[in-house]
Amino acid sequence: MVTVIIQNASSAYVYLFSSTRIMSPRICWLCNIFRDGTNGIASKVSLEEVLQWSQSFEKLMATKYGPIVYKTYLKTEYSDENIEFWFACEKYKKIVSQRKRMSMAQKLFKEYIQPQAPREINMDSQAREAVIKNIQEATQSCFNEAQKIVYLHMERDSYPRFLGSEIYRNLFLTLSIRQKALVSMKEGE
């Protein structure tokens, strides 16, 4: 697959070429997310924010659009269950009602933790057993260890690949081109 960026005075478009045909931004779901314009992330995120993502995984996760772009990348790796579990745990911690927390704990266990779960996350048996023990009481911290393991997996494994990915490089390039075009336009005034 080859990526080409076509730019005019006001915007840049990313086209992905496969060996058989062109995937236009209107068809390719990845292109729709990153296209420049009013609906794409490239129109909302700044070059400074994208550069910040490369400083640390923590900074990526702390920004508004970093987790969205990172999740899109994880989908291409077929490992978006990690970030979905991480965010589900964040949501879980905010549940005040013990009854709702118990229900959500069971859902998280069935979806992500139990062996052969539909979106099973990668964790060792010792951590899995700790979660099983902890969800009996469904405290706000019962998934903390599993969430920490998933965070470390993402930080150590997927995050470095994300920084070298076409998704990150294309977004960075698109924003760089746009910023250079804006500077050129201002200098020409």
Coordinates of C-alpha atoms in Angstrom, one line a residue:
M1 CA 0.0 0.0 0.0
V2 CA 1.3 3.5 -0.9
T3 CA 0.2 6.7 0.7
V4 CA 0.0 9.9 -1.3
I5 CA -0.9 13.3 0.1
I6 CA -2.5 15.8 -2.3
Q7 CA -2.7 19.4 -1.2
N8 CA -4.4 22.5 -2.4
A9 CA -4.3 25.9 -0.8
S10 CA -6.8 25.1 1.9
S11 CA -6.5 21.4 2.6
A12 CA -4.5 18.2 2.2
Y13 CA -6.0 14.8 1.4
V14 CA -4.6 11.5 2.2
Y15 CA -5.1 8.8 -0.5
L16 CA -4.2 5.1 0.1
F17 CA -3.3 3.2 -3.1
S18 CA -3.5 -0.6 -3.1
S19 CA -2.0 -2.6 -5.8
T20 CA -5.4 -2.8 -7.6
R21 CA -7.2 0.4 -7.0
I22 CA -7.4 3.8 -5.3
M23 CA -9.2 4.0 -2.0
S24 CA -10.7 7.5 -1.8
P25 CA -11.2 9.3 1.5
R26 CA -14.9 8.9 1.2
I27 CA -14.7 5.1 1.1
C28 CA -11.7 4.2 3.3
W29 CA -12.8 4.4 7.0
L30 CA -9.2 5.2 8.0
C31 CA -9.1 8.0 5.5
N32 CA -12.5 9.4 6.8
I33 CA -11.1 9.6 10.3
F34 CA -7.9 11.4 9.3
R35 CA -8.9 13.5 6.3
D36 CA -8.4 17.2 6.5
G37 CA -11.6 19.3 6.5
T38 CA -14.5 19.8 8.9
N39 CA -15.1 16.2 9.9
G40 CA -11.7 14.6 10.1
I41 CA -9.4 14.6 13.1
A42 CA -6.7 16.3 11.1
S43 CA -9.0 19.4 11.2
K44 CA -9.3 19.3 15.0
V45 CA -5.9 18.2 16.3
S46 CA -2.9 20.5 16.2
L47 CA 0.6 19.6 15.1
E48 CA 1.8 20.4 18.6
E49 CA -0.6 17.8 20.1
V50 CA 0.6 15.2 17.7
L51 CA 4.2 16.0 18.5
Q52 CA 3.4 15.7 22.2
W53 CA 2.1 12.1 21.7
S54 CA 5.7 11.1 20.7
Q55 CA 7.0 12.3 24.1
S56 CA 5.4 9.6 26.2
F57 CA 2.4 7.2 26.2
E58 CA 1.1 9.1 29.3
K59 CA 1.0 12.3 27.2
L60 CA -0.8 10.5 24.4
M61 CA -3.5 9.2 26.7
A62 CA -3.9 12.6 28.4
T63 CA -4.8 14.5 25.3
K64 CA -8.3 14.8 23.8
Y65 CA -7.6 13.1 20.4
G66 CA -4.6 10.9 21.2
P67 CA -6.6 8.0 22.6
I68 CA -9.0 8.2 19.6
V69 CA -6.2 8.0 17.0
Y70 CA -4.4 5.4 19.1
K71 CA -7.5 3.2 19.3
T72 CA -7.8 3.5 15.5
Y73 CA -4.3 2.3 15.2
L74 CA -5.0 -0.6 17.6
K75 CA -7.9 -1.6 15.4
T76 CA -5.5 -2.1 12.6
E77 CA -3.5 -4.4 14.9
Y78 CA -6.6 -6.2 16.0
S79 CA -5.8 -5.3 19.6
D80 CA -8.3 -2.5 20.4
E81 CA -9.7 -4.6 23.2
N82 CA -6.8 -3.3 25.3
I83 CA -7.8 0.4 25.2
E84 CA -11.5 -0.4 25.4
F85 CA -10.9 -2.4 28.6
W86 CA -8.7 0.4 29.9
F87 CA -11.5 3.0 29.3
A88 CA -14.2 0.6 30.6
C89 CA -12.1 0.4 33.9
E90 CA -12.0 4.2 34.1
K91 CA -15.7 4.3 33.7
Y92 CA -16.2 1.5 36.2
K93 CA -14.2 3.4 38.9
K94 CA -16.7 6.3 38.7
I95 CA -19.8 4.1 39.5
V96 CA -21.1 5.0 42.9
S97 CA -23.9 2.4 43.3
Q98 CA -22.7 -0.9 44.6
R99 CA -25.4 -2.7 42.7
K100 CA -24.4 -1.1 39.3
R101 CA -20.8 -1.7 40.1
M102 CA -21.5 -5.4 40.7
S103 CA -23.3 -5.6 37.4
M104 CA -20.6 -3.8 35.5
A105 CA -17.9 -5.9 37.1
Q106 CA -19.6 -9.1 35.9
K107 CA -19.9 -7.6 32.4
L108 CA -16.2 -6.6 32.3
F109 CA -15.2 -10.1 33.5
K110 CA -17.3 -11.8 30.9
E111 CA -16.2 -9.5 28.1
Y112 CA -12.5 -9.2 28.8
I113 CA -11.1 -11.3 31.7
Q114 CA -12.6 -14.8 31.7
P115 CA -10.7 -17.4 29.5
Q116 CA -12.1 -17.4 26.0
A117 CA -13.9 -14.1 26.6
P118 CA -15.1 -12.4 23.3
R119 CA -12.5 -9.6 23.8
E120 CA -10.1 -11.4 26.1
I121 CA -7.1 -9.3 27.2
N122 CA -3.6 -10.7 27.6
M123 CA -2.8 -11.3 31.3
D124 CA -1.2 -14.0 33.3
S125 CA -3.2 -16.5 35.4
Q126 CA -2.1 -15.0 38.7
A127 CA -3.5 -11.6 37.8
R128 CA -6.7 -13.2 36.4
E129 CA -7.2 -15.1 39.7
A130 CA -6.7 -11.8 41.6
V131 CA -9.4 -10.2 39.5
I132 CA -11.8 -13.1 40.1
K133 CA -11.2 -12.8 43.8
N134 CA -11.6 -9.0 43.8
I135 CA -14.8 -8.9 41.8
Q136 CA -16.6 -10.8 44.5
E137 CA -16.9 -7.5 46.4
A138 CA -16.8 -5.3 43.3
T139 CA -14.8 -2.5 44.9
Q140 CA -13.9 0.5 42.8
S141 CA -10.3 -0.8 42.6
C142 CA -11.0 -4.5 41.8
F143 CA -9.7 -4.1 38.2
N144 CA -6.7 -1.9 39.0
E145 CA -4.1 -4.6 38.6
A146 CA -5.6 -5.8 35.3
Q147 CA -5.9 -2.2 34.1
K148 CA -2.2 -1.6 35.0
I149 CA -1.1 -4.7 33.1
V150 CA -3.1 -3.6 30.0
Y151 CA -1.6 -0.1 30.2
L152 CA 1.9 -1.5 30.4
H153 CA 1.2 -3.8 27.4
M154 CA 0.1 -0.9 25.4
E155 CA 2.9 1.4 26.5
R156 CA 5.7 -1.2 25.9
D157 CA 4.3 -3.0 22.8
S158 CA 1.8 -1.1 20.7
Y159 CA 2.8 2.5 21.5
P160 CA 6.3 2.2 19.9
R161 CA 4.8 0.6 16.8
F162 CA 2.1 3.4 16.7
L163 CA 4.8 6.1 16.6
G164 CA 6.3 4.3 13.5
S165 CA 2.9 3.6 11.9
E166 CA 1.5 5.0 8.7
I167 CA -1.4 6.4 10.7
Y168 CA 0.8 8.5 13.0
R169 CA 3.3 9.5 10.2
N170 CA 0.5 10.5 7.8
L171 CA -1.3 12.6 10.4
F172 CA 2.0 14.3 11.3
L173 CA 2.7 14.9 7.6
T174 CA -0.7 16.2 6.9
L175 CA -0.5 18.6 9.8
S176 CA 3.0 19.7 8.9
I177 CA 1.9 20.4 5.3
R178 CA -1.1 22.4 6.5
Q179 CA 1.0 24.4 8.9
K180 CA 3.6 25.2 6.2
A181 CA 0.9 26.2 3.9
L182 CA -0.6 28.6 6.5
V183 CA 2.8 30.1 7.2
S184 CA 3.4 30.6 3.5
M185 CA 0.0 32.2 3.1
K186 CA 0.6 34.6 6.0
E187 CA 4.0 35.5 4.6
G188 CA 2.5 36.2 1.2
E189 CA -0.1 38.7 2.7

